[in-house]
mmCIF file with all atom_site columns, C-alpha atoms in Angstrom:
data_model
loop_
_atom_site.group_PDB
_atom_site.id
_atom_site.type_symbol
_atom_site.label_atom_id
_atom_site.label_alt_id
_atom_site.label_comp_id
_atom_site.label_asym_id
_atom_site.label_entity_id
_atom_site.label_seq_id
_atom_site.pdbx_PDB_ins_code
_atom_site.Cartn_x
_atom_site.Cartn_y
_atom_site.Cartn_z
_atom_site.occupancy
_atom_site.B_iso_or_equiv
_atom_site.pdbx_formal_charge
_atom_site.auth_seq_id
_atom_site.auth_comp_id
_atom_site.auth_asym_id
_atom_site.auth_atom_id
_atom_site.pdbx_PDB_model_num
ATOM 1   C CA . UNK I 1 1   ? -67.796 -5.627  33.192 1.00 53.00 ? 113 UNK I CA 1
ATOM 2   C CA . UNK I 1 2   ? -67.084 -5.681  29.351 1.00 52.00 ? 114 UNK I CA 1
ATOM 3   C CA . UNK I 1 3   ? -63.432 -7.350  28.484 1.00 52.00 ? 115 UNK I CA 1
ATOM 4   C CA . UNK I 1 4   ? -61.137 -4.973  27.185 1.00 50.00 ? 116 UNK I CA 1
ATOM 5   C CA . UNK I 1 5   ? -59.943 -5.713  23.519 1.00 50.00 ? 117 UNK I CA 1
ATOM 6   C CA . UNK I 1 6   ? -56.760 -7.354  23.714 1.00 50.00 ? 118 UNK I CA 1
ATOM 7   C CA . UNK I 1 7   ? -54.143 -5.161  23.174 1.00 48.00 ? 119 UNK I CA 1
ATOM 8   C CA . UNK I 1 8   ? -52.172 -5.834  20.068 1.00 46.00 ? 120 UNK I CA 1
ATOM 9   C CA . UNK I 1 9   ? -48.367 -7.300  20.462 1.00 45.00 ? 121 UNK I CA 1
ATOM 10  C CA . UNK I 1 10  ? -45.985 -4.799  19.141 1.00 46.00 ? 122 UNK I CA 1
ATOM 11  C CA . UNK I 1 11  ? -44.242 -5.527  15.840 1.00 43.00 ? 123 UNK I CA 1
ATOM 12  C CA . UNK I 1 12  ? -40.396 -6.284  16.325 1.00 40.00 ? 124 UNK I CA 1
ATOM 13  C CA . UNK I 1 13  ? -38.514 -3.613  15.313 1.00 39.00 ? 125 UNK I CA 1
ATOM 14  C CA . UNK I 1 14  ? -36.750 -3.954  11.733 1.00 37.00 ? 126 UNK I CA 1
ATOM 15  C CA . UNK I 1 15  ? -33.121 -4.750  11.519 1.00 33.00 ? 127 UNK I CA 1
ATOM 16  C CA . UNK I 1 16  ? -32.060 -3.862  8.021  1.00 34.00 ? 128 UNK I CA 1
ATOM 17  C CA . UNK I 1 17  ? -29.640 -6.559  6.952  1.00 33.00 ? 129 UNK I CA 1
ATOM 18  C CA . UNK I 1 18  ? -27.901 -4.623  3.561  1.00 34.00 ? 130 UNK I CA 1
ATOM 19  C CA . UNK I 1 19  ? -29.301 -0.907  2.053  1.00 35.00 ? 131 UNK I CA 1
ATOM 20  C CA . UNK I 1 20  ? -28.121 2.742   2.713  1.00 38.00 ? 132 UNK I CA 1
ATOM 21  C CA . UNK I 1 21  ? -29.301 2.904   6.409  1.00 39.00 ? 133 UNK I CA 1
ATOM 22  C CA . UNK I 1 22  ? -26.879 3.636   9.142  1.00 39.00 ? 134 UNK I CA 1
ATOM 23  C CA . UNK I 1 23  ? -27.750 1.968   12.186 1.00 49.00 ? 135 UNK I CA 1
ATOM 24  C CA . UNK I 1 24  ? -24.843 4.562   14.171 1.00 80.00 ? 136 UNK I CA 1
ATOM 25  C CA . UNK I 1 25  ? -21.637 6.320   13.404 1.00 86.00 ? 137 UNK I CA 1
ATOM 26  C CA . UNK I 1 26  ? -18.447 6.487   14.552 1.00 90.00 ? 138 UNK I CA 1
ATOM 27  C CA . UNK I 1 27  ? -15.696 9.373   14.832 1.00 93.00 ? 139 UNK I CA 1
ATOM 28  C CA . UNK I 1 28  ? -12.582 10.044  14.224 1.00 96.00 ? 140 UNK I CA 1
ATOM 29  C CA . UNK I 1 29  ? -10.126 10.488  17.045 1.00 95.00 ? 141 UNK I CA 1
ATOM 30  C CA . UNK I 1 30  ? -7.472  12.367  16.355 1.00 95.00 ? 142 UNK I CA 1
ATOM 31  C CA . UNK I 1 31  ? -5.658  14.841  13.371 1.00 96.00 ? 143 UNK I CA 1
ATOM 32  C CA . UNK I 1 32  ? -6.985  17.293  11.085 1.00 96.00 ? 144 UNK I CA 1
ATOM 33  C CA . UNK I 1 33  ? -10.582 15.659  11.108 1.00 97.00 ? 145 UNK I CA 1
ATOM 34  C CA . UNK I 1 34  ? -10.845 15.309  14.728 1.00 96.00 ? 146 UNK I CA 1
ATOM 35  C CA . UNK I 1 35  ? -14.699 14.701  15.765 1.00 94.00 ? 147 UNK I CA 1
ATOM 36  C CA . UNK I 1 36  ? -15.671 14.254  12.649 1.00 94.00 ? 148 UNK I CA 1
ATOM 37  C CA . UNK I 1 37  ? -18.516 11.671  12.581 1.00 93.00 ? 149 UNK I CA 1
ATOM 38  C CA . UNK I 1 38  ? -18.282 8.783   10.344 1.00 92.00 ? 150 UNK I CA 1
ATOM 39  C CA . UNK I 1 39  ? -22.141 7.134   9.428  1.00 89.00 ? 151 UNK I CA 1
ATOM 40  C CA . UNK I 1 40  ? -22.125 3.277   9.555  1.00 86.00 ? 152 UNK I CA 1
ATOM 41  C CA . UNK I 1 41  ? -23.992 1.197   7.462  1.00 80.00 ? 153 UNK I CA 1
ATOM 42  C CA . UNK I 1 42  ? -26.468 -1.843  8.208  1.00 72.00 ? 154 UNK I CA 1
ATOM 43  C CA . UNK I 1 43  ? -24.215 -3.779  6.184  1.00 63.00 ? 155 UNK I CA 1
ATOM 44  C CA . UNK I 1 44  ? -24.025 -8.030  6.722  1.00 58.00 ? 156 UNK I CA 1
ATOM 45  C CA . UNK I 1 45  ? -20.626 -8.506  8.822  1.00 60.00 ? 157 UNK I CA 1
ATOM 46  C CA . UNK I 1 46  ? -20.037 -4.436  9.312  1.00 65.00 ? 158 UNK I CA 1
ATOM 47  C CA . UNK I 1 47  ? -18.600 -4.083  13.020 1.00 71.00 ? 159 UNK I CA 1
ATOM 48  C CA . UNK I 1 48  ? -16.775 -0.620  13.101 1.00 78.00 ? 160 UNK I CA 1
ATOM 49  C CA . UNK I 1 49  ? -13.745 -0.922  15.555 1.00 83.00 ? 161 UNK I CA 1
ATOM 50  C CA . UNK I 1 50  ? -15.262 0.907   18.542 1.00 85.00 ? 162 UNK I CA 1
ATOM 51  C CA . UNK I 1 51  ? -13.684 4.847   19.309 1.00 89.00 ? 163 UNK I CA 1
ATOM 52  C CA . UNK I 1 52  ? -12.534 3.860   22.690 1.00 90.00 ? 164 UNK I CA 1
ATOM 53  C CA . UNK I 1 53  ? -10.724 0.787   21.278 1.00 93.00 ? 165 UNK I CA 1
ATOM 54  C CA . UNK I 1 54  ? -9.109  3.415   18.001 1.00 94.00 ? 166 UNK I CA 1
ATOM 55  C CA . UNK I 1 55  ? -7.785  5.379   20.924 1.00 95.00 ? 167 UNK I CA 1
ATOM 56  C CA . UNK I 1 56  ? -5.772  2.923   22.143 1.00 96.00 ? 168 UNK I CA 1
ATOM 57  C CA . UNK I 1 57  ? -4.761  1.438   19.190 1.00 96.00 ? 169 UNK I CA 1
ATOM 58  C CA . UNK I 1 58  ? -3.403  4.331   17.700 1.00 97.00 ? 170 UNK I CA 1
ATOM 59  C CA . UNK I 1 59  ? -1.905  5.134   21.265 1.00 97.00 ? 171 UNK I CA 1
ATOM 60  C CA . UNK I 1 60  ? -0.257  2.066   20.037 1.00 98.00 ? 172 UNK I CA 1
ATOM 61  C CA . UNK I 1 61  ? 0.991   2.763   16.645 1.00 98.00 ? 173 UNK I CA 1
ATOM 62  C CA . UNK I 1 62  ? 1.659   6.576   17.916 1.00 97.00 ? 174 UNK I CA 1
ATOM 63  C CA . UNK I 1 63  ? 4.389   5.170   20.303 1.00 97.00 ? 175 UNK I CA 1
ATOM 64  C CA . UNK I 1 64  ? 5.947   2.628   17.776 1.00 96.00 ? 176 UNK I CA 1
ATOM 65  C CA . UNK I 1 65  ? 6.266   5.229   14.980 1.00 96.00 ? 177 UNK I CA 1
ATOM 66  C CA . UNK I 1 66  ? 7.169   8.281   17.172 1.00 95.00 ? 178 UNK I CA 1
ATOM 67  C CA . UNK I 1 67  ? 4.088   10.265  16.097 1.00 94.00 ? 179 UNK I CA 1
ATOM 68  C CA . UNK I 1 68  ? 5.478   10.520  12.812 1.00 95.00 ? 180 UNK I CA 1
ATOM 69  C CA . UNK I 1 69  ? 3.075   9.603   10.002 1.00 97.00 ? 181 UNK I CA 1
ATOM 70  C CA . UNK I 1 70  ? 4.181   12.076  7.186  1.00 96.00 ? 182 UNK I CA 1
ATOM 71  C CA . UNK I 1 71  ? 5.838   9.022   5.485  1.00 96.00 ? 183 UNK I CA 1
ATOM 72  C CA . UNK I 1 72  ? 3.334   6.066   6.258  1.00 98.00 ? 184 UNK I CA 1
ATOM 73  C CA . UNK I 1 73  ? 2.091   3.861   3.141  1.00 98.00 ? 185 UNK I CA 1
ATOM 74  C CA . UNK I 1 74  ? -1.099  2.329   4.666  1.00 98.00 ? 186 UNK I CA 1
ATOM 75  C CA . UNK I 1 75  ? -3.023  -0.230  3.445  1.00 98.00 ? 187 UNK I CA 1
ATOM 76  C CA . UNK I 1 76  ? -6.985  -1.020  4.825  1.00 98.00 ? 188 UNK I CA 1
ATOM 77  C CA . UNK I 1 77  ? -7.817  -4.373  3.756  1.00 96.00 ? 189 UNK I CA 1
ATOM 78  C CA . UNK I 1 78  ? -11.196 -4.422  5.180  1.00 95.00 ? 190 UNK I CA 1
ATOM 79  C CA . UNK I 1 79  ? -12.767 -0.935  5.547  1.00 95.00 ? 191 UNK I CA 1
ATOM 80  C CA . UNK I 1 80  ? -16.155 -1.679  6.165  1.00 92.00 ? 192 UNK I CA 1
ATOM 81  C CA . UNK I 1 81  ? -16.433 1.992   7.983  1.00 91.00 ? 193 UNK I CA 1
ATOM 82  C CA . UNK I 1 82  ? -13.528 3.196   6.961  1.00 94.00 ? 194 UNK I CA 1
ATOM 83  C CA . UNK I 1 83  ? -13.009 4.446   10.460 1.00 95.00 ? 195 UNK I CA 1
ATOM 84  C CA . UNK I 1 84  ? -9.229  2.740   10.738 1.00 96.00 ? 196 UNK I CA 1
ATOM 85  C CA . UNK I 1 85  ? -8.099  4.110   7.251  1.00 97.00 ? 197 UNK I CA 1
ATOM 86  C CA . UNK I 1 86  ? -9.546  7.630   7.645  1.00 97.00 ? 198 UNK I CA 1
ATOM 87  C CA . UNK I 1 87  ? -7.904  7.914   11.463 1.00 97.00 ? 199 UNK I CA 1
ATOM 88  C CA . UNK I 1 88  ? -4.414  6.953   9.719  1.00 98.00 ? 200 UNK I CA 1
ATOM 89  C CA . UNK I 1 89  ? -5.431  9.833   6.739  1.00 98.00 ? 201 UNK I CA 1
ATOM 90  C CA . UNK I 1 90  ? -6.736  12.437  9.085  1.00 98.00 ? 202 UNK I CA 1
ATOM 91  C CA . UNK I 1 91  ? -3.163  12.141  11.094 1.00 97.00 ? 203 UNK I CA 1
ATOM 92  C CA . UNK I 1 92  ? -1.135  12.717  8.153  1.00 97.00 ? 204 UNK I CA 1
ATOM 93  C CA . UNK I 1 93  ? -0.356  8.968   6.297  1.00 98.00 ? 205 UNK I CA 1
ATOM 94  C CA . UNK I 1 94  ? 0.957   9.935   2.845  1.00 98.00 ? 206 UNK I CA 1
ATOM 95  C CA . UNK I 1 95  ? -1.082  7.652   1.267  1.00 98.00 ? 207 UNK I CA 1
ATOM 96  C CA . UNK I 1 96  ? -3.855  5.157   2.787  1.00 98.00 ? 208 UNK I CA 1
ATOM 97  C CA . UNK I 1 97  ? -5.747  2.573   -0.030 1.00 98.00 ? 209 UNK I CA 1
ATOM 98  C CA . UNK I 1 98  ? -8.890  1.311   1.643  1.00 98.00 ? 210 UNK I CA 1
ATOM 99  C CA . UNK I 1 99  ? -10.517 -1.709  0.213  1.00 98.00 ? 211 UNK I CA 1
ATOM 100 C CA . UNK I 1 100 ? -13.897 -3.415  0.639  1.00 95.00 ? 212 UNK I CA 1
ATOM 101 C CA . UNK I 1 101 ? -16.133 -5.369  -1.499 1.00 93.00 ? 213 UNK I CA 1
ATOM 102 C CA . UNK I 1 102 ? -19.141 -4.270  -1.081 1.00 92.00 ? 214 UNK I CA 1
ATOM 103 C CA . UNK I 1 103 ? -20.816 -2.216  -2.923 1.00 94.00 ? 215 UNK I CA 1
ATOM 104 C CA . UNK I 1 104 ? -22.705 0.390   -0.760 1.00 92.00 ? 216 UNK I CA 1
ATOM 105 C CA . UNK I 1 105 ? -19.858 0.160   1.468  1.00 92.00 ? 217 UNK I CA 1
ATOM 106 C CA . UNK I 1 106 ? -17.358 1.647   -1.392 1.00 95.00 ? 218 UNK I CA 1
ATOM 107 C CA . UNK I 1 107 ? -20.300 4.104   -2.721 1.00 95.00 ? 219 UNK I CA 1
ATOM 108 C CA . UNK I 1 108 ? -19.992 5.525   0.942  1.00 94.00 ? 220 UNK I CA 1
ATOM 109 C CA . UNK I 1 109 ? -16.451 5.232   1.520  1.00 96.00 ? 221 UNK I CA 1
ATOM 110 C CA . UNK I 1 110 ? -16.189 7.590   -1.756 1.00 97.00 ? 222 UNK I CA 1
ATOM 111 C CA . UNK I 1 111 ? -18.591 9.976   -0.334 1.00 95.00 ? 223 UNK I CA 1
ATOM 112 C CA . UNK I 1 112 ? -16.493 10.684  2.718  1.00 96.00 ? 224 UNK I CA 1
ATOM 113 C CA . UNK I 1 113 ? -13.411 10.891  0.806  1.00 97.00 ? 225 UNK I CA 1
ATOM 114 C CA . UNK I 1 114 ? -15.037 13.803  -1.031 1.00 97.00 ? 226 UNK I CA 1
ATOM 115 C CA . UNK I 1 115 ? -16.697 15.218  1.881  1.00 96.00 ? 227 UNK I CA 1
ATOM 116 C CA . UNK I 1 116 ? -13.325 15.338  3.395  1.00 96.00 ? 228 UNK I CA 1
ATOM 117 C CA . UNK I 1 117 ? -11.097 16.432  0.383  1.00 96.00 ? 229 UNK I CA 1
ATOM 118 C CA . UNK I 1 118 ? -8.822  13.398  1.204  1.00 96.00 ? 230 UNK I CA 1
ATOM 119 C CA . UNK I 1 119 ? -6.382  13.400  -1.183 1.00 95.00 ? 231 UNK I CA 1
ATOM 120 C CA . UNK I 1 120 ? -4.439  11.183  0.383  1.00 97.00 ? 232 UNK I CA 1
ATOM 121 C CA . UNK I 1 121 ? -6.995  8.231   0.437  1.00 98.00 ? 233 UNK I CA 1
ATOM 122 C CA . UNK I 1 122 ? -7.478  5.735   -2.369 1.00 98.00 ? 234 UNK I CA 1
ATOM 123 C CA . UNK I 1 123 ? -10.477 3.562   -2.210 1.00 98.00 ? 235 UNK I CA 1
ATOM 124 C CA . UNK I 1 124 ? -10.996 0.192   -4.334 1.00 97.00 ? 236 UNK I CA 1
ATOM 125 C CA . UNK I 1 125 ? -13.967 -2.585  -4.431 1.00 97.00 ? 237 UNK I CA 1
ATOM 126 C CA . UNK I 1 126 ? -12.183 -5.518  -4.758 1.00 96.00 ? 238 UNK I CA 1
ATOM 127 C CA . UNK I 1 127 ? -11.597 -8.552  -2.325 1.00 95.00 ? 239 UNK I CA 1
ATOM 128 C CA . UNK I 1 128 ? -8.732  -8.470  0.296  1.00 95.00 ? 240 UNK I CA 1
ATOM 129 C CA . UNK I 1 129 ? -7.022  -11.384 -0.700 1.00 95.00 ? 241 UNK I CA 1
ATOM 130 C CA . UNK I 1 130 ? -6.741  -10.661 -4.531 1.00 96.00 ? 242 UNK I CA 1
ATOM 131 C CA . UNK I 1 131 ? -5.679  -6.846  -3.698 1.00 96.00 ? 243 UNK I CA 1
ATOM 132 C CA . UNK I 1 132 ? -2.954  -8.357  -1.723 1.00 96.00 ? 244 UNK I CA 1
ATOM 133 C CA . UNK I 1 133 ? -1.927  -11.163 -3.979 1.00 96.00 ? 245 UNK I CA 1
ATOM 134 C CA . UNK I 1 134 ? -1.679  -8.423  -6.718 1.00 96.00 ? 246 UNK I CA 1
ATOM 135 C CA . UNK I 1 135 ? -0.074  -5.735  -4.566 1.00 96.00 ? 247 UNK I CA 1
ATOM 136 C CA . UNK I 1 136 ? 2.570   -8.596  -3.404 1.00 96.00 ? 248 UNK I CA 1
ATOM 137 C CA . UNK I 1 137 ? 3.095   -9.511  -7.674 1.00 96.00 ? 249 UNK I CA 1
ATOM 138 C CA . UNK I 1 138 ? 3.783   -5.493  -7.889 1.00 95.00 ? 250 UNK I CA 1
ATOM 139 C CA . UNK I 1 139 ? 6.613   -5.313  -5.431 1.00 96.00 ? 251 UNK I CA 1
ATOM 140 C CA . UNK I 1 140 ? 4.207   -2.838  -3.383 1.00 96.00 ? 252 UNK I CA 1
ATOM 141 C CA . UNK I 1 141 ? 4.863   -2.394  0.096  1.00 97.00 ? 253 UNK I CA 1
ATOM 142 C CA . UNK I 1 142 ? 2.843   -1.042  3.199  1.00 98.00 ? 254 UNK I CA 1
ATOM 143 C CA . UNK I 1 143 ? 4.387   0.640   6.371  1.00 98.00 ? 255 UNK I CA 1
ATOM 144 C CA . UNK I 1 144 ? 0.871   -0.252  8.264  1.00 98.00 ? 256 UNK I CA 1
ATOM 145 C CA . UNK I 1 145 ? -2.066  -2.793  7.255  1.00 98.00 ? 257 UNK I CA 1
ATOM 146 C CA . UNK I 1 146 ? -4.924  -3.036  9.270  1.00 98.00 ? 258 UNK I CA 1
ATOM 147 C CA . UNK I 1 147 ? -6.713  -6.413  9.180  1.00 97.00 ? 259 UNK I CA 1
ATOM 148 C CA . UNK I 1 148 ? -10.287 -5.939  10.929 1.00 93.00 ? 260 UNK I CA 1
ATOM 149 C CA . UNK I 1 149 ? -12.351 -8.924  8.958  1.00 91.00 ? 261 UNK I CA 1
ATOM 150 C CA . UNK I 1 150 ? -15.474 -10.848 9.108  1.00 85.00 ? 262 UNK I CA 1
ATOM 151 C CA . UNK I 1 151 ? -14.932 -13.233 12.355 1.00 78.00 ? 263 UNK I CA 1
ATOM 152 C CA . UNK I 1 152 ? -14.812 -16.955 11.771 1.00 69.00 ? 264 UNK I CA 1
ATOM 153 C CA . UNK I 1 153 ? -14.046 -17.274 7.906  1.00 75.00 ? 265 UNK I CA 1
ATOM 154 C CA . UNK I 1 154 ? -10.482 -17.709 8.225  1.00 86.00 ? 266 UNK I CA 1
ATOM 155 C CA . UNK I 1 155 ? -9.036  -14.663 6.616  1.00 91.00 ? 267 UNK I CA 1
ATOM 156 C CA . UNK I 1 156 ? -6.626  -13.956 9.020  1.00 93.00 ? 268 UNK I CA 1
ATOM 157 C CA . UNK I 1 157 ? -5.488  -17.260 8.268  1.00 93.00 ? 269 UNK I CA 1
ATOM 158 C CA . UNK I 1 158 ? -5.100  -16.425 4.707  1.00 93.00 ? 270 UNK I CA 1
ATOM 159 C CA . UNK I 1 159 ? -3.896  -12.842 4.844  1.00 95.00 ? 271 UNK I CA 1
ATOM 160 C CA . UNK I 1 160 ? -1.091  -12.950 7.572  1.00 95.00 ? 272 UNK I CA 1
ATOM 161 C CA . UNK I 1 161 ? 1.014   -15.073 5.205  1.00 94.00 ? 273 UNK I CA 1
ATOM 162 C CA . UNK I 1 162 ? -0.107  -12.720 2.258  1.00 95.00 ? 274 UNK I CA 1
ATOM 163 C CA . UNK I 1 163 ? 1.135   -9.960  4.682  1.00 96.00 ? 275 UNK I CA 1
ATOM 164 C CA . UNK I 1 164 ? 4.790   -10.959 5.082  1.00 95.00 ? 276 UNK I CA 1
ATOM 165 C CA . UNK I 1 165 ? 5.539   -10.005 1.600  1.00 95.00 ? 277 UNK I CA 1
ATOM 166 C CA . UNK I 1 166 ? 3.387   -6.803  1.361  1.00 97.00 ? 278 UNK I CA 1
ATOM 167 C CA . UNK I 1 167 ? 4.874   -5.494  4.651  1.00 97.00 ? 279 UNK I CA 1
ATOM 168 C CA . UNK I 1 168 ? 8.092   -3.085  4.801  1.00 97.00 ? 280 UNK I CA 1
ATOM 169 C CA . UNK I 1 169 ? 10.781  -4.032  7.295  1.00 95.00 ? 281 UNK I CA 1
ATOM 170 C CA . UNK I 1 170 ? 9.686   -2.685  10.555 1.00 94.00 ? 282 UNK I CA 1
ATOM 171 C CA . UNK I 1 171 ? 6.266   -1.930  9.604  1.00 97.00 ? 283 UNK I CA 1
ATOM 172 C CA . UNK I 1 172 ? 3.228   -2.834  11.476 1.00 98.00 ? 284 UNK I CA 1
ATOM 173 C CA . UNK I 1 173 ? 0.374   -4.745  11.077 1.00 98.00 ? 285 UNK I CA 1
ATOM 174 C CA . UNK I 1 174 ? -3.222  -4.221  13.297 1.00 98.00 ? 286 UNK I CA 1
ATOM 175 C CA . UNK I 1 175 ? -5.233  -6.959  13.293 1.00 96.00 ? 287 UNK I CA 1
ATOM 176 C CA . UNK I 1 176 ? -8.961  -7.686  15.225 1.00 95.00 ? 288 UNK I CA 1
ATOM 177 C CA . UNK I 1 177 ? -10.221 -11.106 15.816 1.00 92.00 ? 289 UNK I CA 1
ATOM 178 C CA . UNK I 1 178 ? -12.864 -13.107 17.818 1.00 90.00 ? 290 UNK I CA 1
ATOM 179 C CA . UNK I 1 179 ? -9.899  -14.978 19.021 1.00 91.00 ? 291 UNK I CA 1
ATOM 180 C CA . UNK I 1 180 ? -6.607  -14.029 20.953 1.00 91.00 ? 292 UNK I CA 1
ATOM 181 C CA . UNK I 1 181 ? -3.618  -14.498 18.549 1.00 92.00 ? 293 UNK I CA 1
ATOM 182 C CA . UNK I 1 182 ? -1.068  -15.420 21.461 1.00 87.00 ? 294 UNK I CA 1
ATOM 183 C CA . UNK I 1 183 ? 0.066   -19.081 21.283 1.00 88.00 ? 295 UNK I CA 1
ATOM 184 C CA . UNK I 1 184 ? 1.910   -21.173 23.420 1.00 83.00 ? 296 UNK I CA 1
ATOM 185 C CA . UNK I 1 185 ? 4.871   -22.190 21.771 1.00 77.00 ? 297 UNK I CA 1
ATOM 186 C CA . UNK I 1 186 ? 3.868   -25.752 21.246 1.00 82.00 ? 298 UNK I CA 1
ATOM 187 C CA . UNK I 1 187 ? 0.122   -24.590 20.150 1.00 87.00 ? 299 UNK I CA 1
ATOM 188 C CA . UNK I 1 188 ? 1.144   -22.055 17.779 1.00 89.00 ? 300 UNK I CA 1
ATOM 189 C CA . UNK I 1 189 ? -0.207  -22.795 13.823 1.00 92.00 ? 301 UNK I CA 1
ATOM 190 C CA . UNK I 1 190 ? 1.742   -21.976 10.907 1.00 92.00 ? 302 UNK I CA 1
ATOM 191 C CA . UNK I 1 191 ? 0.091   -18.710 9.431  1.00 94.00 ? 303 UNK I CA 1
ATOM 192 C CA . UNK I 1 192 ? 1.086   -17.335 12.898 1.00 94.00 ? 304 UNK I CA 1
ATOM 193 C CA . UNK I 1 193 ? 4.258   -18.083 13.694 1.00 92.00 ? 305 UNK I CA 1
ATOM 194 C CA . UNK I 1 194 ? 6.320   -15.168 11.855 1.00 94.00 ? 306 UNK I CA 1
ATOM 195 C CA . UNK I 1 195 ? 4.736   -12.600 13.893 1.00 96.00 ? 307 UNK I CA 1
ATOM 196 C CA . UNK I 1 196 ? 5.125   -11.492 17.163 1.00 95.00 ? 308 UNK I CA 1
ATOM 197 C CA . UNK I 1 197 ? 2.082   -9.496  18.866 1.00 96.00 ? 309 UNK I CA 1
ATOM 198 C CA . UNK I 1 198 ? 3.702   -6.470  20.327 1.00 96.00 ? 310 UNK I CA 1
ATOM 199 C CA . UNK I 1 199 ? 0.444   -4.798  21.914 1.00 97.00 ? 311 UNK I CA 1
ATOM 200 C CA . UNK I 1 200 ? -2.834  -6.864  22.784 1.00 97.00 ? 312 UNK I CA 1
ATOM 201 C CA . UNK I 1 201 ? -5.971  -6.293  24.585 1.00 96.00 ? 313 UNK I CA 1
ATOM 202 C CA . UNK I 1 202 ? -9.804  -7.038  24.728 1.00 95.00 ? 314 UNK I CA 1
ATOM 203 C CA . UNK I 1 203 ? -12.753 -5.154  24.161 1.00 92.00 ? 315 UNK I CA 1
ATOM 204 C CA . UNK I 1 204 ? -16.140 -7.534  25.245 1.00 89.00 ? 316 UNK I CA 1
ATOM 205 C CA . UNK I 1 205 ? -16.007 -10.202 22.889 1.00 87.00 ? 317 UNK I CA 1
ATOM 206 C CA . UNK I 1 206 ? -13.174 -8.611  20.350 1.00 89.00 ? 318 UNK I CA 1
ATOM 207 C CA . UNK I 1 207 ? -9.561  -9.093  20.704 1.00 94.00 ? 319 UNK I CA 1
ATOM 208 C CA . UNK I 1 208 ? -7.523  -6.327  18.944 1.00 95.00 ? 320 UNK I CA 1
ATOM 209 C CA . UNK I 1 209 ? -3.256  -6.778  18.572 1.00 97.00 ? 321 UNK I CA 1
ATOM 210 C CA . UNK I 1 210 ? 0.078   -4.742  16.820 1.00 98.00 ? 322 UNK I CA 1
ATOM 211 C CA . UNK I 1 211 ? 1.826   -7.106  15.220 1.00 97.00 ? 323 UNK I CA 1
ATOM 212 C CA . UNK I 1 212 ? 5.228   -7.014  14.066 1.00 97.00 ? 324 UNK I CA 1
ATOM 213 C CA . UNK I 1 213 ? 7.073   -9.404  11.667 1.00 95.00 ? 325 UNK I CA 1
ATOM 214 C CA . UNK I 1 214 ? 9.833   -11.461 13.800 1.00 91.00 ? 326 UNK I CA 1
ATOM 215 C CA . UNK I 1 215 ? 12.274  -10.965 11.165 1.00 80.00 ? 327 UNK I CA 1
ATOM 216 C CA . UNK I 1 216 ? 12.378  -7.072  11.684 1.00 61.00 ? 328 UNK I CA 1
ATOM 217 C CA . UNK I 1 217 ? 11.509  -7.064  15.695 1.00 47.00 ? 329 UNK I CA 1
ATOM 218 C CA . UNK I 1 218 ? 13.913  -4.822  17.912 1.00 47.00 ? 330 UNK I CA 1
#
C-alpha cells in the first residue's frame, strides 16, 4: 500500500507579546458599571487582578471604609487593565488617577473612560515611582493606592516607602505580589516594616494584602 503523505505539524499558535489585541477581559464587580466588561491587552507584564480575587478585595476595603466611598481620593499606580481603578470609580470614589506607562495601555485606558463618561477618573502615562515622588513634593494625599506591579523588579520595594508620605491617616493601601508580605519579626526588611497587613490571601501563584500604615492602625 502507498504511504500516506506525512501530515504536516501544526504551527504554534501566536502569542502577541505588545499591539492592540486583547487576549480576554475582565469585569467590573460592583456599582454603577456593574458587568461591564473591561478588554485586556497582550501587553508584556499585563496580569489583570482576577474578578473572583476583586470580589474579595473590595469585600475588604467595603468593610474597612463602611461602604462609604463618596469621599475616597484613589490613586492606581499600576493600571495595566484598569480593572482596580475603574471598580473604585464605578462605586462612587470622588476622584481615582490611574497611571501606567505604556502606551497602548493609556490609549485604552482613555477609551474606557469615555466609553463610560467617568468623570471621576484621571488617567496619566507616566512611571509609578516619579508620579509618586511628585505627588509626595505636592503635599497630595490618597485615601486608597493600589499597588498591583510587574513581579520580581522590586517596586514594591521602592513604592511602599514612597507610600507613607502619599497616604492619608487611616487610609489603605492594596498591594499584589509573587511573594507573601508577612514577616517574622526578626525577618522583616526595612521597606516593610511600617505597615501592617490587615487582610491577606492567595490566589494560585499571586498573593494579594490591605495594608495599613502602623502609625494610624486601630
Amino acid at each position: 500500500m502507498p504511504k500516506k503523505p506525512a501530515s504536516k505539524p501544526a504551527k504554534p499558535a501566536k502569542v502577541p507579546v505588545h499591539g492592540p489585541q486583547h487576549s480576554n477581559q475582565v469585569r467590573i464587580i460592583g456599582g454603577a458599571w456593574k458587568r461591564t466588561p473591561l478588554p485586556v491587552l497582550s501587553a508584556s507584564g499585563l496580569r489583570p487582578t482576577p474578578d473572583r480575587v476583586r470580589e474579595t478585595v473590595f469585600n475588604w476595603i467595603n468593610h474597612q471604609r463602611d461602604a462609604y466611598w463618596a469621599d475616597a481620593q484613589v490613586l492606581d499606580l499600576f493600571a495595566g487593565s484598569g480593572a482596580l481603578g475603574f471598580e473604585a470609580a464605578s462605586r462612587g470614589a470622588a476622584a481615582v488617577t490611574m497611571v501606567d506607562s505604556n502606551v497602548p495601555v493609556v490609549r485604552q485606558l482613555d477609551e474606557i473612560k469615555t466609553k463610560l463618561k467617568a468623570d471621576n477618573v484621571s488617567i496619566m502615562r507616566g512611571d509609578a515611582l516619579a508620579v509618586a515622588q511628585s505627588a509626595a513634593a505636592r503635599g497630595q494625599k490618597y485615601d486608597l493606592i493600589f499597588l498591583d506591579p510587574p513581579y520580581q523588579q522590586e517596586f514594591l520595594e521602592r513604592c511602599l516607602p514612597l507610600c507613607t508620605r502619599i497616604l492619608k491617616d487611616g487610609g489603605l493601601i492594596y498591594a499584589e505580589s509573587g511573594a507573601a508580605l508577612e514577616f517574622d519579626e526578626g525577618d522583616m526588611p526595612e521597606w516593610m516594616a511600617p505597615w501592617e497587613v490587615i487582610r491577606a490571601d492567595k490566589a494560585g501563584m499571586v498573593f494579594y494584602h490591605l495594608l495599613k500604615h502602623k502609625g494610624t492602625s486601630a
